[in-house]
C-alpha positions as a printed NumPy array, in Angstrom:
array([[ -43.499,  -81.868,  -55.25 ],
       [ -41.324,  -81.285,  -59.091],
       [ -38.513,  -80.24 ,  -56.864],
       [ -38.17 ,  -82.863,  -54.732],
       [ -39.165,  -85.338,  -58.338],
       [ -36.02 ,  -83.859,  -59.567],
       [ -33.365,  -83.82 ,  -56.78 ],
       [ -34.335,  -87.929,  -56.965],
       [ -33.482,  -88.606,  -60.168],
       [ -29.976,  -85.892,  -59.736],
       [ -29.278,  -87.94 ,  -56.376],
       [ -29.657,  -91.912,  -58.701],
       [ -27.488,  -90.5  ,  -61.436],
       [ -24.873,  -89.654,  -59.429],
       [ -25.054,  -92.465,  -57.686],
       [ -24.959,  -95.197,  -61.307],
       [ -21.51 ,  -94.574,  -61.84 ],
       [ -19.794,  -95.581,  -59.51 ],
       [ -22.567,  -98.639,  -59.776],
       [ -21.296,  -98.688,  -62.953],
       [ -17.775,  -99.117,  -62.128],
       [ -18.047, -101.217,  -59.105],
       [ -20.09 , -104.087,  -61.494],
       [ -17.022, -104.062,  -64.003],
       [ -14.551, -104.392,  -61.554],
       [ -15.893, -106.998,  -59.362],
       [ -18.053, -109.583,  -61.75 ],
       [ -14.771, -110.241,  -63.887],
       [ -12.479, -110.421,  -60.5  ],
       [ -15.917, -113.168,  -59.138],
       [ -16.112, -115.17 ,  -62.107],
       [ -12.163, -115.295,  -62.57 ],
       [ -11.677, -116.451,  -58.808],
       [ -14.763, -119.041,  -59.284],
       [ -13.286, -120.338,  -62.766],
       [  -9.644, -120.688,  -61.248],
       [ -10.737, -122.314,  -58.608],
       [  -8.198, -123.146,  -55.242],
       [  -6.746, -121.437,  -54.046],
       [  -7.813, -118.085,  -55.644],
       [ -11.234, -118.92 ,  -54.6  ],
       [ -11.043, -119.802,  -51.204],
       [  -9.048, -116.57 ,  -50.695],
       [ -11.777, -114.051,  -52.495],
       [ -14.49 , -116.465,  -50.419],
       [ -12.724, -115.713,  -47.405],
       [ -12.04 , -111.92 ,  -47.661],
       [ -15.465, -112.004,  -48.318],
       [ -16.786, -113.577,  -45.15 ],
       [ -14.276, -111.897,  -43.245],
       [ -15.792, -108.337,  -44.85 ],
       [ -19.682, -109.059,  -43.884],
       [ -18.625, -110.687,  -40.488],
       [ -17.689, -106.676,  -39.904],
       [ -20.321, -105.458,  -41.128],
       [ -22.688, -108.101,  -39.444],
       [ -20.657, -106.599,  -36.519],
       [ -20.584, -103.251,  -37.007],
       [ -24.822, -103.208,  -36.968],
       [ -25.375, -105.524,  -34.149],
       [ -22.165, -105.078,  -31.597],
       [ -21.265, -101.538,  -31.949],
       [ -19.715, -100.866,  -28.953],
       [ -17.039, -104.119,  -29.475],
       [ -17.529, -105.046,  -33.613],
       [ -13.549, -104.785,  -33.85 ],
       [ -13.248, -106.864,  -32.236],
       [ -16.247, -109.856,  -32.808],
       [ -15.747, -109.198,  -36.182],
       [ -12.054, -110.317,  -35.806],
       [ -12.538, -113.17 ,  -34.013],
       [ -15.12 , -114.362,  -36.06 ],
       [ -12.974, -113.883,  -39.316],
       [ -10.279, -115.691,  -37.795],
       [ -12.854, -118.482,  -36.523],
       [ -14.03 , -118.788,  -40.907],
       [ -10.436, -118.853,  -41.376],
       [  -9.707, -121.528,  -39.581],
       [ -12.307, -123.483,  -40.206],
       [ -12.005, -123.284,  -44.294],
       [  -8.546, -124.273,  -43.607],
       [ -10.036, -127.622,  -41.903],
       [ -11.941, -128.399,  -44.43 ],
       [  -9.663, -128.132,  -46.398],
       [  -7.509, -130.918,  -45.404],
       [ -10.731, -133.137,  -44.473],
       [ -11.128, -132.589,  -41.259],
       [ -14.804, -133.246,  -41.367],
       [ -17.136, -132.898,  -38.077],
       [ -14.114, -130.793,  -36.97 ],
       [ -14.474, -127.883,  -38.993],
       [ -17.195, -126.666,  -36.422],
       [ -15.169, -126.369,  -33.825],
       [ -13.995, -122.904,  -34.099],
       [ -17.216, -121.305,  -35.43 ],
       [ -19.049, -123.175,  -32.162],
       [ -16.146, -121.07 ,  -30.337],
       [ -16.49 , -117.749,  -32.922],
       [ -20.727, -117.831,  -32.149],
       [ -20.309, -118.361,  -28.015],
       [ -17.413, -115.107,  -28.104],
       [ -19.833, -113.046,  -30.476],
       [ -22.882, -114.223,  -28.132],
       [ -20.931, -113.161,  -25.191],
       [ -20.031, -109.544,  -26.363],
       [ -23.104, -108.829,  -27.658],
       [ -24.969, -107.421,  -25.076],
       [ -28.232, -107.018,  -25.857],
       [ -28.5  , -108.269,  -29.603],
       [ -27.02 , -111.467,  -28.321],
       [ -28.642, -114.331,  -30.523],
       [ -28.274, -112.138,  -33.734],
       [ -24.35 , -110.814,  -32.969],
       [ -24.15 , -114.872,  -32.844],
       [ -25.939, -115.969,  -35.895],
       [ -24.228, -113.885,  -38.002],
       [ -21.483, -115.649,  -37.289],
       [ -22.917, -119.188,  -37.697],
       [ -25.171, -117.707,  -41.038],
       [ -22.333, -116.376,  -42.554],
       [ -19.814, -119.134,  -42.02 ],
       [ -22.396, -122.162,  -43.031],
       [ -22.46 , -120.304,  -46.233],
       [ -18.836, -119.172,  -46.962],
       [ -18.247, -123.619,  -46.072],
       [ -21.29 , -125.008,  -48.035],
       [ -19.837, -122.07 ,  -51.776],
       [ -16.223, -123.47 ,  -50.489],
       [ -16.842, -127.065,  -50.665],
       [ -19.068, -127.1  ,  -53.836],
       [ -16.286, -124.985,  -55.84 ],
       [ -13.374, -127.471,  -54.285],
       [ -15.506, -131.026,  -53.691],
       [ -18.334, -131.526,  -55.578],
       [ -17.721, -133.665,  -59.205],
       [ -19.05 , -130.182,  -61.225],
       [ -18.233, -127.76 ,  -58.776],
       [ -17.11 , -125.141,  -61.382],
       [ -20.732, -125.704,  -63.216],
       [ -22.065, -125.58 ,  -59.419],
       [ -21.096, -122.709,  -58.485],
       [ -21.483, -120.841,  -61.852],
       [ -25.137, -121.87 ,  -61.776],
       [ -26.127, -120.733,  -58.466],
       [ -24.411, -117.058,  -58.849],
       [ -26.309, -116.614,  -62.124],
       [ -29.16 , -117.929,  -60.54 ],
       [ -29.485, -115.381,  -57.824],
       [ -28.418, -112.326,  -60.547],
       [ -31.094, -113.565,  -62.862],
       [ -33.481, -113.827,  -59.411],
       [ -32.716, -110.58 ,  -58.558],
       [ -32.468, -108.88 ,  -62.077],
       [ -36.17 , -110.816,  -63.111],
       [ -37.16 , -109.438,  -59.863],
       [ -36.41 , -105.524,  -60.276],
       [ -37.773, -105.665,  -63.911],
       [ -40.908, -107.209,  -63.863],
       [ -41.593, -105.669,  -59.963],
       [ -41.226, -102.065,  -61.7  ],
       [ -42.908, -103.253,  -64.635],
       [ -46.657, -104.721,  -63.347],
       [ -46.172, -103.766,  -59.842],
       [ -48.831, -104.901,  -58.221],
       [ -48.928, -106.024,  -54.052],
       [ -46.111, -105.601,  -51.906],
       [ -44.695, -108.948,  -50.658],
       [ -43.64 , -107.775,  -48.09 ],
       [ -44.101, -104.449,  -47.115],
       [ -42.364, -104.323,  -43.588],
       [ -39.174, -105.307,  -44.699],
       [ -38.767, -103.805,  -48.354],
       [ -41.772, -102.064,  -49.508],
       [ -40.219, -101.692,  -52.84 ],
       [ -40.548, -105.775,  -53.702],
       [ -43.832, -107.208,  -55.27 ],
       [ -45.516, -110.493,  -55.74 ],
       [ -45.166, -109.834,  -59.451],
       [ -41.248, -109.668,  -59.313],
       [ -40.995, -113.047,  -56.992],
       [ -42.605, -114.367,  -59.971],
       [ -40.475, -112.578,  -62.842],
       [ -37.186, -114.115,  -60.33 ],
       [ -38.398, -117.729,  -60.082],
       [ -39.049, -117.271,  -63.859],
       [ -35.556, -115.89 ,  -64.725],
       [ -33.818, -118.28 ,  -61.663],
       [ -36.013, -121.427,  -63.739],
       [ -34.628, -120.014,  -67.274],
       [ -30.809, -119.931,  -66.23 ],
       [ -31.566, -123.281,  -64.729],
       [ -32.529, -124.583,  -68.165],
       [ -29.14 , -123.183,  -70.093],
       [ -26.997, -124.311,  -67.871],
       [ -28.284, -128.05 ,  -67.975],
       [ -29.298, -127.456,  -72.27 ],
       [ -25.204, -126.561,  -72.799],
       [ -23.892, -128.684,  -70.769],
       [ -26.338, -131.831,  -71.461],
       [ -27.796, -130.697,  -75.087],
       [ -30.946, -131.294,  -73.14 ],
       [ -32.79 , -129.279,  -71.04 ],
       [ -33.092, -130.581,  -66.867],
       [ -36.349, -130.402,  -65.817],
       [ -35.897, -130.969,  -62.284],
       [ -32.846, -128.202,  -62.079],
       [ -35.5  , -125.428,  -63.538],
       [ -37.637, -126.6  ,  -60.95 ],
       [ -35.033, -125.952,  -58.199],
       [ -33.55 , -123.161,  -59.898],
       [ -37.212, -121.455,  -59.083],
       [ -36.78 , -122.943,  -55.319],
       [ -33.554, -121.676,  -54.989],
       [ -34.541, -117.994,  -56.423],
       [ -37.319, -117.941,  -53.421],
       [ -34.852, -118.803,  -51.301],
       [ -32.26 , -115.692,  -52.391],
       [ -35.521, -113.276,  -52.275],
       [ -36.079, -115.215,  -48.156],
       [ -32.22 , -113.562,  -47.95 ],
       [ -32.607, -110.937,  -49.414],
       [ -35.624, -110.016,  -46.908],
       [ -33.957, -111.059,  -43.785],
       [ -31.05 , -108.549,  -44.855],
       [ -33.609, -105.795,  -45.134],
       [ -35.283, -106.477,  -41.817],
       [ -31.608, -106.334,  -40.557],
       [ -30.771, -103.083,  -41.787],
       [ -34.228, -101.813,  -40.817],
       [ -33.52 , -103.558,  -37.505],
       [ -30.689, -101.129,  -36.705],
       [ -32.301,  -97.862,  -38.514],
       [ -29.492,  -98.155,  -41.823],
       [ -29.501,  -97.9  ,  -45.49 ],
       [ -26.608, -100.359,  -46.439],
       [ -24.474, -102.272,  -44.506],
       [ -21.78 , -100.831,  -45.069],
       [ -19.682,  -98.408,  -47.92 ],
       [ -17.034, -100.85 ,  -48.691],
       [ -18.744, -100.963,  -52.344],
       [ -19.115,  -97.717,  -54.017],
       [ -22.872,  -96.975,  -55.911],
       [ -23.389, -100.684,  -53.901],
       [ -23.246,  -99.929,  -50.055],
       [ -21.945, -103.439,  -48.711],
       [ -21.009, -106.607,  -49.33 ],
       [ -24.191, -108.026,  -47.777],
       [ -26.138, -106.342,  -49.861],
       [ -24.641, -107.446,  -52.616],
       [ -24.166, -111.576,  -51.026],
       [ -27.792, -111.255,  -49.317],
       [ -29.19 , -113.847,  -51.728],
       [ -25.788, -116.028,  -51.77 ],
       [ -26.081, -116.277,  -48.359],
       [ -29.508, -118.153,  -48.277],
       [ -28.531, -120.23 ,  -51.594],
       [ -25.321, -121.756,  -51.176],
       [ -26.342, -123.518,  -47.811],
       [ -29.578, -125.002,  -49.062],
       [ -27.863, -125.855,  -52.639],
       [ -25.407, -127.979,  -51.116],
       [ -27.688, -129.522,  -48.491],
       [ -29.048, -130.844,  -52.012],
       [ -26.432, -131.301,  -53.731],
       [ -24.857, -132.77 ,  -51.157],
       [ -27.585, -135.265,  -49.681],
       [ -29.959, -135.057,  -52.559],
       [ -27.217, -136.346,  -54.484],
       [ -29.099, -133.056,  -57.244],
       [ -25.931, -133.393,  -60.214],
       [ -26.326, -130.866,  -63.182],
       [ -25.125, -133.558,  -65.588]])
């Protein structure tokens, strides 16, 4: 018993160094790309989406994952270029073609293969619109980034400290209801801080929306956990040392960006 506990501790410690180093490299790059905007943000976003397409296809379509992921990456790349040049509804034509090809090559997992192309594409296009076309694009994207990070950190800290009933043991045995509530609280704090420093007053509607988006982020996290359990893999890939894959790092973002886009674009929500 003691030996197995020691081994687990060694595994944790051995993975801690690459995890920290990866975070030290990735975080400044992501923040810099968001800060300087187009074309740096656009290029990084495309590379991230292409990598996630590859990971998704690798799990769902193992026999044809290279071909499917290339088609999906081209589809999202063309869609991004069309969105940047104001093509409107035509933006979804390459995405539709990518989905059709993924479905055709998906075999018994055809539904998941097609859904992955649509899911990642919508998140990428939403992030692109929020950063480049929204009047407060920089502030909005930074708010969403820190909101998701706060949700993950708060969920982990509150879950470890309080414990209690499991949130969804079938998909993620370590997540608890206390962690969800802690993540919502931390996300609400981020919303309050963002509006306070941008408007000199706390916007309680943004605080509420931030807490709702924390739930959305957790749904994305659980969805990716369910996908990995479906295909019996620990991580989506090994692209990020110590962290696993791109999908493992961006699972919450994938659900938050489209919902935030809908709220900002159609409901007219503004941070200031």
